[in-house]
CSV table of N, CA and C in Angstrom, one decimal:
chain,number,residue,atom,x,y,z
A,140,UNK,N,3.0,42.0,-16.6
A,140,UNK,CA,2.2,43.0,-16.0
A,140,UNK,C,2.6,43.1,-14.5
A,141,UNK,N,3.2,42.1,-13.9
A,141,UNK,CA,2.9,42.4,-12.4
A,141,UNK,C,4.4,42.6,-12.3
A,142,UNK,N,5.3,42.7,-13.2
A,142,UNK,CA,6.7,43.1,-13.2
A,142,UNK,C,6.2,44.6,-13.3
A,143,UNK,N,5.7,45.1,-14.6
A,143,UNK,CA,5.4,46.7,-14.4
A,143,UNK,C,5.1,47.2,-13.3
A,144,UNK,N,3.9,46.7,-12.3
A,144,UNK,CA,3.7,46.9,-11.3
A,144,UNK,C,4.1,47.3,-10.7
A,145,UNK,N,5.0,46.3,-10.1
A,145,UNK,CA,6.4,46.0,-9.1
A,145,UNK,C,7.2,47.1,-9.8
A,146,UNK,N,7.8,47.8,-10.3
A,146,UNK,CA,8.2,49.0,-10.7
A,146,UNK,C,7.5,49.9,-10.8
A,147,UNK,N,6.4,50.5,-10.7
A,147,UNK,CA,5.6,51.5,-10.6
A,147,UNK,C,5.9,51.6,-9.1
A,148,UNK,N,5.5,50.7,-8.7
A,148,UNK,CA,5.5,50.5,-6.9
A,148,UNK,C,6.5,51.2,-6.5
A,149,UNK,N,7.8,50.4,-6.5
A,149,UNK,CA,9.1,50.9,-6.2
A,149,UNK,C,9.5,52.1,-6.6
A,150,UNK,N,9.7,52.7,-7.8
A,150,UNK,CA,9.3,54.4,-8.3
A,150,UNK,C,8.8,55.2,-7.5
A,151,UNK,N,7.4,55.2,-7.1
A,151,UNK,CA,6.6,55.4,-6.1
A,151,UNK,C,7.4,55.9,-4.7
A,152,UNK,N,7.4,54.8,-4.6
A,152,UNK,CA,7.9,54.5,-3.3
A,152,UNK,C,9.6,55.8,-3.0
A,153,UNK,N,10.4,54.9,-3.8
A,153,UNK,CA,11.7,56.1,-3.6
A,153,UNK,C,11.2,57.3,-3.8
A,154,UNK,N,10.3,58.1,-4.6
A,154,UNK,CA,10.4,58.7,-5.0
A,154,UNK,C,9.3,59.9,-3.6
A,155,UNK,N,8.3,59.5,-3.0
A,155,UNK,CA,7.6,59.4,-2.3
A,155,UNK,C,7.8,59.8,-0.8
A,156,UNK,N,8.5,58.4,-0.7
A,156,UNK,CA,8.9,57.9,0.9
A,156,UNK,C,10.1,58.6,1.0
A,157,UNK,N,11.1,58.6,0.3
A,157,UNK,CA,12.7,58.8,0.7
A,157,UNK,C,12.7,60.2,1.4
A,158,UNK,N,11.4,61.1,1.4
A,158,UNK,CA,12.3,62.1,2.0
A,158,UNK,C,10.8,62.7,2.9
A,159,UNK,N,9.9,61.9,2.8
A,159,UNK,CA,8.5,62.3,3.8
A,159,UNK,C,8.3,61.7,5.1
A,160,UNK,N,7.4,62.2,5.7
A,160,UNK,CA,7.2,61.9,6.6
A,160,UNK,C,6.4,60.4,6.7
A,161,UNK,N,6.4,59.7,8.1
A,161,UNK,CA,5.4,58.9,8.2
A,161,UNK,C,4.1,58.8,7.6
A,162,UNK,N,3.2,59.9,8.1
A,162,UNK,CA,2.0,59.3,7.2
A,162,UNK,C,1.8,59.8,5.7
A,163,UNK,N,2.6,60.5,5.3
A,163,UNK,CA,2.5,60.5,3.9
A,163,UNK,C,3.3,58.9,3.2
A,164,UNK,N,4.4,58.3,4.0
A,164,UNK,CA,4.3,56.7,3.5
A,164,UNK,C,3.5,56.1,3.9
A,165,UNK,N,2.5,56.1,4.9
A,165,UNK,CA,1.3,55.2,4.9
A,165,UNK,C,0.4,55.7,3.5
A,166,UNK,N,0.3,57.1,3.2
A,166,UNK,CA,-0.5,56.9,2.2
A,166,UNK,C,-0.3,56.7,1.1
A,167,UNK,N,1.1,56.5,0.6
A,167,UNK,CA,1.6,55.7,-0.4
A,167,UNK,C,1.6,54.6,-0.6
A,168,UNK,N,1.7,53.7,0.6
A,168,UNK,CA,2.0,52.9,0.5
A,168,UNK,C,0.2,52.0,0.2
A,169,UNK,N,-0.9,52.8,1.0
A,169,UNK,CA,-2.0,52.0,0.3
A,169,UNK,C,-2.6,52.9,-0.7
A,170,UNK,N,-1.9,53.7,-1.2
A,170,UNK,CA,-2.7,54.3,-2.4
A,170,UNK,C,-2.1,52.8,-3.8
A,171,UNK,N,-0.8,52.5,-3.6
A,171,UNK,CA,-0.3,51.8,-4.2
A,171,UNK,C,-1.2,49.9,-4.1
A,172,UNK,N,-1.5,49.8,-3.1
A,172,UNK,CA,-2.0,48.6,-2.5
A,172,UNK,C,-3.2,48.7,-3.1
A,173,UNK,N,-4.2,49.9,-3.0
A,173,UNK,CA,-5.5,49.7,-3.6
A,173,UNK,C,-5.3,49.4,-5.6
A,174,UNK,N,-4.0,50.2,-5.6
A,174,UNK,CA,-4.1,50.3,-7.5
A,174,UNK,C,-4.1,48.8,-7.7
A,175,UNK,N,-3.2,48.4,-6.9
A,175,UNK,CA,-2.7,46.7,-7.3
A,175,UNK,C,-4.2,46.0,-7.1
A,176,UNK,N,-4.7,46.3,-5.9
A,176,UNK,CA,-6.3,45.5,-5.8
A,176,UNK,C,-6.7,45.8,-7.0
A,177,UNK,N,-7.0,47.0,-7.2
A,177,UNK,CA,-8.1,46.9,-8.0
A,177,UNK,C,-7.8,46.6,-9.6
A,178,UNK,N,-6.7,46.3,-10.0
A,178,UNK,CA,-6.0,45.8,-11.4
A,178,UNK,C,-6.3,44.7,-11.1
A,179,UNK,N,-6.0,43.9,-10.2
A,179,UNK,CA,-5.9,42.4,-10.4
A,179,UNK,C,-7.3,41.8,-10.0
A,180,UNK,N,-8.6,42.8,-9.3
A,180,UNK,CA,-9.8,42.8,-9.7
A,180,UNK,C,-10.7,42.7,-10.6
A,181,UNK,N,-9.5,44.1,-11.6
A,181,UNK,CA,-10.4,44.3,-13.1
A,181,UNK,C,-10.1,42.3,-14.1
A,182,UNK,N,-8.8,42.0,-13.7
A,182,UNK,CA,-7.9,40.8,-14.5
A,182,UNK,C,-9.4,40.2,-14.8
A,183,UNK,N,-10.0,39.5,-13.9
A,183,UNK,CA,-10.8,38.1,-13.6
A,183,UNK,C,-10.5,36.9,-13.9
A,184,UNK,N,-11.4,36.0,-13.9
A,184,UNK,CA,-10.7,34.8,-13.7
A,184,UNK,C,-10.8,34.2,-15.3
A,185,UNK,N,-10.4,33.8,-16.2
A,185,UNK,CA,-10.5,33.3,-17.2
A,185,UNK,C,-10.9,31.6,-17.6
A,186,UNK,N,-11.7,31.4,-16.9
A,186,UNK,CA,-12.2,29.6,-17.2
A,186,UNK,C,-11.9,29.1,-18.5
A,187,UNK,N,-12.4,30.4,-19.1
A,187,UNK,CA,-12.6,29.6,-21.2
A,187,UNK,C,-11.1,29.3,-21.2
A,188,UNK,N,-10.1,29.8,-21.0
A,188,UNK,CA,-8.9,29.4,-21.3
A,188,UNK,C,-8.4,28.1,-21.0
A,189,UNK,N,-9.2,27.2,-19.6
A,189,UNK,CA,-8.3,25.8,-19.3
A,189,UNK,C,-8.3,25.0,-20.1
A,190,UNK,N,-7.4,24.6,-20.6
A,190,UNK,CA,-7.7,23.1,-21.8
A,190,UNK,C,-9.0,22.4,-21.1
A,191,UNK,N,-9.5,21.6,-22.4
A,191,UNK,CA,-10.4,20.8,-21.8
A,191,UNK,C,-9.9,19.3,-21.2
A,192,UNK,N,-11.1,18.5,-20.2
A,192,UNK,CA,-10.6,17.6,-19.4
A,192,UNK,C,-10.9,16.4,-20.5
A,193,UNK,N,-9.8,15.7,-20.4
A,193,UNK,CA,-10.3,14.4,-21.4
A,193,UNK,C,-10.7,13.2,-20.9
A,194,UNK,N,-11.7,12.6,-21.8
A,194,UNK,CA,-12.8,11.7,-20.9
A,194,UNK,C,-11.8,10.0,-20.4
A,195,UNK,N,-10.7,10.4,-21.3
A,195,UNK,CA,-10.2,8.9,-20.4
A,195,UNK,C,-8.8,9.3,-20.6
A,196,UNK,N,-8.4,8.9,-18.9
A,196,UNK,CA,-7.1,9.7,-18.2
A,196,UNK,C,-6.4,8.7,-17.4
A,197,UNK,N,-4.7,7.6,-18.2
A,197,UNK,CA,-4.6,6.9,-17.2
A,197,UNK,C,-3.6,6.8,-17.0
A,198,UNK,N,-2.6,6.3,-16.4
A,198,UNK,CA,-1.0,6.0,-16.4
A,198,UNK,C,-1.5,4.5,-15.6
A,199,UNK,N,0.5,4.4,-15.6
A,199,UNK,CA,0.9,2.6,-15.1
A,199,UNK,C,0.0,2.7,-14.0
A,200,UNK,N,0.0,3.1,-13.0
A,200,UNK,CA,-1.2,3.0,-11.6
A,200,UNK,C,-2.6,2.6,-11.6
A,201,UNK,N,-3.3,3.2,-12.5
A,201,UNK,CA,-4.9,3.3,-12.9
A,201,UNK,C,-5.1,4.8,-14.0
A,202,UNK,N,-6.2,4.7,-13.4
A,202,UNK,CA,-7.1,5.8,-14.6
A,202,UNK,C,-8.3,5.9,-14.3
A,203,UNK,N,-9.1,7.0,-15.2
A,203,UNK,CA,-10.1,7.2,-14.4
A,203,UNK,C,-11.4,7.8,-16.4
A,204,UNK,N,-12.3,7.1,-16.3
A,204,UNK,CA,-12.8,7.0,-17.7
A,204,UNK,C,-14.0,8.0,-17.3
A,205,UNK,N,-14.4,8.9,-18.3
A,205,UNK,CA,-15.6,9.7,-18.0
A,205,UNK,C,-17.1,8.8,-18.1
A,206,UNK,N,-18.0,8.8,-17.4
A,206,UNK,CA,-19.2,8.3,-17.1
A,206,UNK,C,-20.1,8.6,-18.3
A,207,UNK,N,-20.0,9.6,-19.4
A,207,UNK,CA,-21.0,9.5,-20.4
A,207,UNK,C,-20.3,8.8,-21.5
A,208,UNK,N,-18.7,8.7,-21.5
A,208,UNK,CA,-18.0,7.5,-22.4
A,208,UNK,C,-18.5,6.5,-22.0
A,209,UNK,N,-18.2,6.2,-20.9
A,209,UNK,CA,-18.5,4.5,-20.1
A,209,UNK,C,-20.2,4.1,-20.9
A,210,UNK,N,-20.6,5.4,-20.7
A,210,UNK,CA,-21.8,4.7,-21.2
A,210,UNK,C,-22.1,4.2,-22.8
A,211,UNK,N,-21.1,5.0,-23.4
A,211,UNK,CA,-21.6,5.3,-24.6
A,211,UNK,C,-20.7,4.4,-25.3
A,212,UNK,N,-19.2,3.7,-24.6
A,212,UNK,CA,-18.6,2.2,-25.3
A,212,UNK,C,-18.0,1.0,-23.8
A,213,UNK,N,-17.7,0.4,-24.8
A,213,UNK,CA,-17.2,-0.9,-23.2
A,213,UNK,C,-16.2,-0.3,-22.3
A,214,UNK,N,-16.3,0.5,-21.3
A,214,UNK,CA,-15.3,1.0,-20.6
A,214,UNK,C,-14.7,-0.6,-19.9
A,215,UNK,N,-14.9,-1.4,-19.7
A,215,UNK,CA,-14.1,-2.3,-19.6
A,215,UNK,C,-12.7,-2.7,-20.1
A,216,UNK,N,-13.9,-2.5,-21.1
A,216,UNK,CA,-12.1,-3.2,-22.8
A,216,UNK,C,-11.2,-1.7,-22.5
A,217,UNK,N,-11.7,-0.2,-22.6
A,217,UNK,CA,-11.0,0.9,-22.7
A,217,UNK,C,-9.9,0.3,-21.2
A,218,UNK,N,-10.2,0.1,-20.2
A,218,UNK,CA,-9.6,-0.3,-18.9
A,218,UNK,C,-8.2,-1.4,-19.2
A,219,UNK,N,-9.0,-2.6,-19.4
A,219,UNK,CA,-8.1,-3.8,-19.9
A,219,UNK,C,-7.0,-3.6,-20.8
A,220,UNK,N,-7.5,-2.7,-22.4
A,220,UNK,CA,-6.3,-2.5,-23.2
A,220,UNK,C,-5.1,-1.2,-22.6
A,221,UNK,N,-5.6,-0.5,-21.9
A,221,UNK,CA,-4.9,0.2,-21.2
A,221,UNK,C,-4.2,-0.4,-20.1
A,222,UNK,N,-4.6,-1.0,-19.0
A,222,UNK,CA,-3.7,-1.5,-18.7
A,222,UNK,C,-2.3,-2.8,-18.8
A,223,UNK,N,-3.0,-3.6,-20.0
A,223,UNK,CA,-2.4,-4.5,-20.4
A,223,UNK,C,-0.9,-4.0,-21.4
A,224,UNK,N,-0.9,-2.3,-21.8
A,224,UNK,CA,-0.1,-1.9,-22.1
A,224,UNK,C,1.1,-2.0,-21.8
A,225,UNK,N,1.0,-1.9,-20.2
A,225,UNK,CA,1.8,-2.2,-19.4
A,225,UNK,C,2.4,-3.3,-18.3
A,226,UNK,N,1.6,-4.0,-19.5
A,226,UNK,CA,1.8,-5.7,-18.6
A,226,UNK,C,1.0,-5.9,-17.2
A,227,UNK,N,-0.1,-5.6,-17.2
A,227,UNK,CA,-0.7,-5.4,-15.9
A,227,UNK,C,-2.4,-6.0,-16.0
A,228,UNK,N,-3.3,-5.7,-15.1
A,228,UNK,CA,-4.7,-6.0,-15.1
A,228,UNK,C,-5.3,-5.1,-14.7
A,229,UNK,N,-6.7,-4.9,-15.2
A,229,UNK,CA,-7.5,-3.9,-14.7
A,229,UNK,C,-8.2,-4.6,-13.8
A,230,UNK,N,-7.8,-3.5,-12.2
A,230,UNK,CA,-9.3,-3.8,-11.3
A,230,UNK,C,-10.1,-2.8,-11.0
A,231,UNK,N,-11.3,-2.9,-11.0
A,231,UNK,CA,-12.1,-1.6,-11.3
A,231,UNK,C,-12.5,-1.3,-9.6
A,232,UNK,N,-12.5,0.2,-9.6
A,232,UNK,CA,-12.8,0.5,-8.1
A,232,UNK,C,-14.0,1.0,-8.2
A,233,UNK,N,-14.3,2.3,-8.3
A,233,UNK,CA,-15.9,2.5,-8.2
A,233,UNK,C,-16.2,3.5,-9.3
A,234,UNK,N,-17.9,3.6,-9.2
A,234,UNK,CA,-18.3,4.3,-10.6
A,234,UNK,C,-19.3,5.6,-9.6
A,235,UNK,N,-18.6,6.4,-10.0
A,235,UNK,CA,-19.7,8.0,-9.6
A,235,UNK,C,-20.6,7.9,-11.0
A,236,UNK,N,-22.0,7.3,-10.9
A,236,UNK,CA,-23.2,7.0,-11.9
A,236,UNK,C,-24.2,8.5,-12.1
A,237,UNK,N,-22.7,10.0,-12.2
A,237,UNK,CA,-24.0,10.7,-12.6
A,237,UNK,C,-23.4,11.7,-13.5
A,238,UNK,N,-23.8,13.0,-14.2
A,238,UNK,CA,-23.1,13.8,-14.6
A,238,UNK,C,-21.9,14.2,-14.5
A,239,UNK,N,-20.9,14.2,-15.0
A,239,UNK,CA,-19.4,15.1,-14.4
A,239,UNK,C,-19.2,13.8,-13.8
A,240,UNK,N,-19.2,12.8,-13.6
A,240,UNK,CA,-18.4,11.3,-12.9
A,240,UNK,C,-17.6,10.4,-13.6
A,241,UNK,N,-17.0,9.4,-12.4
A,241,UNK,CA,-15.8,8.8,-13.4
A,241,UNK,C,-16.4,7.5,-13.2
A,242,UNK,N,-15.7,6.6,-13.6
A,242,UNK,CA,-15.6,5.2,-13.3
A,242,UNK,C,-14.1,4.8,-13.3
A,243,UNK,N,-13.4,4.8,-12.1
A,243,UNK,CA,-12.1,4.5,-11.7
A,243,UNK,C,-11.4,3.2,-11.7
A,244,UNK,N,-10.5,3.1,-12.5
A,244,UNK,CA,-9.4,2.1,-12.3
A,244,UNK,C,-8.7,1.6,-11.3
A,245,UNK,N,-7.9,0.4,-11.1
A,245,UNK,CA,-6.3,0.6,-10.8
A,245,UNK,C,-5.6,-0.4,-12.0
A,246,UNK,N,-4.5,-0.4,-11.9
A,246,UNK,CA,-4.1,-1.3,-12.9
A,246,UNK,C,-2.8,-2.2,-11.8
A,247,UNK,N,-2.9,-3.7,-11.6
A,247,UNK,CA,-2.3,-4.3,-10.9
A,247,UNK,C,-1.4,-5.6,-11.3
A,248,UNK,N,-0.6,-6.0,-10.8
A,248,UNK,CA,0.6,-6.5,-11.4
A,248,UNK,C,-0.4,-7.8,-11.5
A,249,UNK,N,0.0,-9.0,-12.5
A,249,UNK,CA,-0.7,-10.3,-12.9
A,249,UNK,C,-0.5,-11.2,-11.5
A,250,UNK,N,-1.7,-11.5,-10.9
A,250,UNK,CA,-1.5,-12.9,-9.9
A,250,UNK,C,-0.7,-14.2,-9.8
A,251,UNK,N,0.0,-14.0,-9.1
A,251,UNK,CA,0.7,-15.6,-9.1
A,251,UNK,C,-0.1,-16.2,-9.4
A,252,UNK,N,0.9,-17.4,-10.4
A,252,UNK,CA,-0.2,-18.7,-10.7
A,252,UNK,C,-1.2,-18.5,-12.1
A,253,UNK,N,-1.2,-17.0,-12.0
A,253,UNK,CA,-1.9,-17.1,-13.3
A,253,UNK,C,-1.0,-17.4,-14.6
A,254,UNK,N,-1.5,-17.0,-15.9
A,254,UNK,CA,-0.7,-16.5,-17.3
A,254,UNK,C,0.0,-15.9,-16.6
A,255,UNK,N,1.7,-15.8,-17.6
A,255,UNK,CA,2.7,-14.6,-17.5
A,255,UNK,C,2.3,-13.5,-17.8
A,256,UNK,N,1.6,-13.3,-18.8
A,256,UNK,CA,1.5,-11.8,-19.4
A,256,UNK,C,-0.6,-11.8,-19.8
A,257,UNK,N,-0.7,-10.9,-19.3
A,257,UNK,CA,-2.3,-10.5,-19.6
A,257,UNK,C,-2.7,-10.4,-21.0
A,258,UNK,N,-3.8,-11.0,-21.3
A,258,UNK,CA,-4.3,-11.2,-23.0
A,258,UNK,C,-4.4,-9.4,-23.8
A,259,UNK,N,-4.3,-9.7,-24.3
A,259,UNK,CA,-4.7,-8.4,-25.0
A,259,UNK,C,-5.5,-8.4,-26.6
A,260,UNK,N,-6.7,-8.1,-26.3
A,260,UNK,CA,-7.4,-8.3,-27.7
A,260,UNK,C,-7.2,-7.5,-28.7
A,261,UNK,N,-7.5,-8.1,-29.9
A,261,UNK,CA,-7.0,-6.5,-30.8
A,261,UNK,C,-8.3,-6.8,-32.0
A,262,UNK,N,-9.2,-6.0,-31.2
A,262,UNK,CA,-10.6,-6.6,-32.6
A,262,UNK,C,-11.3,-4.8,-32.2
């Protein structure tokens, strides 16, 4: 669409400008400018289309678990077996306790001195 555009424009324009005066290219030039406005006015913004956001989101670094999952299973264990994926440990940073909130991760390399490799339960 905004390729046709861009050629309607240009058409216009040579066809228009190439042999007129000044203000007849000013009024080409925003008679063209309003058409573009108001097409890409009529477009609007399409929300329904974004995929949806998924309640638990993490890589090697951390993650971040949706607040009505947390509530509804052990966001803990979801944290731990996630990051123990990657040979790592969950430390939990903070919880936004309300609608639309997360309860955030990080996932951190194992403590000297501790176990080599982090437990991983499988129940």
């Amino acid at each position: 669409m905004a390729c046709q555009l861009r050629e309607i424009a240009m058409r216009m324009l040579k066809a228009g400008v190439a042999n007129a005066g000044p203000v007849k290219a000013r009024f080409v030039k925003t008679a063209i400018l309003a058409a573009v406005g108001a097409l890409l006015a009529a477009e609007g913004a399409r929300a329904d289309l974004l995929p949806p956001v998924p309640a638990f989101r993490g890589n090697d670094t951390g993650g971040i678990i949706a607040y009505p999952l947390a509530q509804t299973t052990d966001a803990r264990q979801l944290a731990v077996d996630h990051c123990a994926s990657y040979g790592k440990v969950a430390k939990f940073l903070a919880v936004d306790a309300r609608y639309g909130g997360y309860v955030s991760f990080a996932c951190r390399w194992v403590p000297y001195g501790s176990a080599q490799h982090p437990l991983r339960t499988l129940y």
